[in-house]
Amino acid sequence: CFSGGGVGSASPPPIISGTIPRLGVGIRVGQSAEVLRSFTDEDVATFGRLVGDLNPVHFPDGGDEKRKRPVVHGMLVASLFSSVFGTLVPGSVYRSQNLRFERPVRVGDGVRGRVVVAEARAVSSSRTGEGVICTCLTTVIRARAKDGGEGDLSADDEEICVSGEARVWLPGATVGRVC
């Protein structure tokens, strides 16, 4: 159910579900989209090498069996939001993003990256053309199993790991009418 796949592997594109329309045509407040994902040791190691963050909390400890699974870099987890926008509206450009890292995501956790449209404003300029500036509430959610461990996303008890707000330029998108 969750896609892993390291950087450079032949991973399929993410599967985005929800009500935000492809290409942003008719986007409106209240629509949402999400992607499911789990991160592998390889994903974390590749990201850590790429950005130069080799903090030991992100890597398995060779002989310490008491240590929990490695923590996924917060910015790698937050990249789920970019995945949603970039897949639904190719050419979209982040204008800003604020983030709150509330709980760690560990290697192997199944998480859901979700965006909910809070504001959509049509804009037009000679420099950027027509499109929409979209403000979205962003969350990464992990299910917690009844025994306090982590479970799959079908569990009733979910917890927010990352939350925030993004402003994104959606070129060629249009604002839909509220019925």
C-alpha angles and dihedrals in degrees: 000000000000121000117225118165122147126246109281094024122116093257115164117244114275117273109236120196131184143071103295103112122240110264088013092267106159096006114171144170115289097029116124143188134191144186128206120220146156122199124226131212086253092054091051095045092049092048091046092052092044095054097030095244103138096160107156092233087074096055135064113261105233101222106013107100092176092065117099123236115292119277115246113235108264093229091052089053090047090054087079088081092056088048091058095048096040093049097045098039112025109208093032114149128207113234097179143339131190120196139194115197101209103165133007122258112216130205108279097021113135108230137178119219108205135183124190120192110240098168135008120187125181113227135180131189138158090241101050104018123219125331145105134284103215126194113200136183108232129203139168111206130193125192117235118211119232092254091059095259125111118275141171124296093260091075117109095227109075127174131200114238100174129016136172147112131276133198112204134180110225108194115212092009122132133207114247124223119252110237 
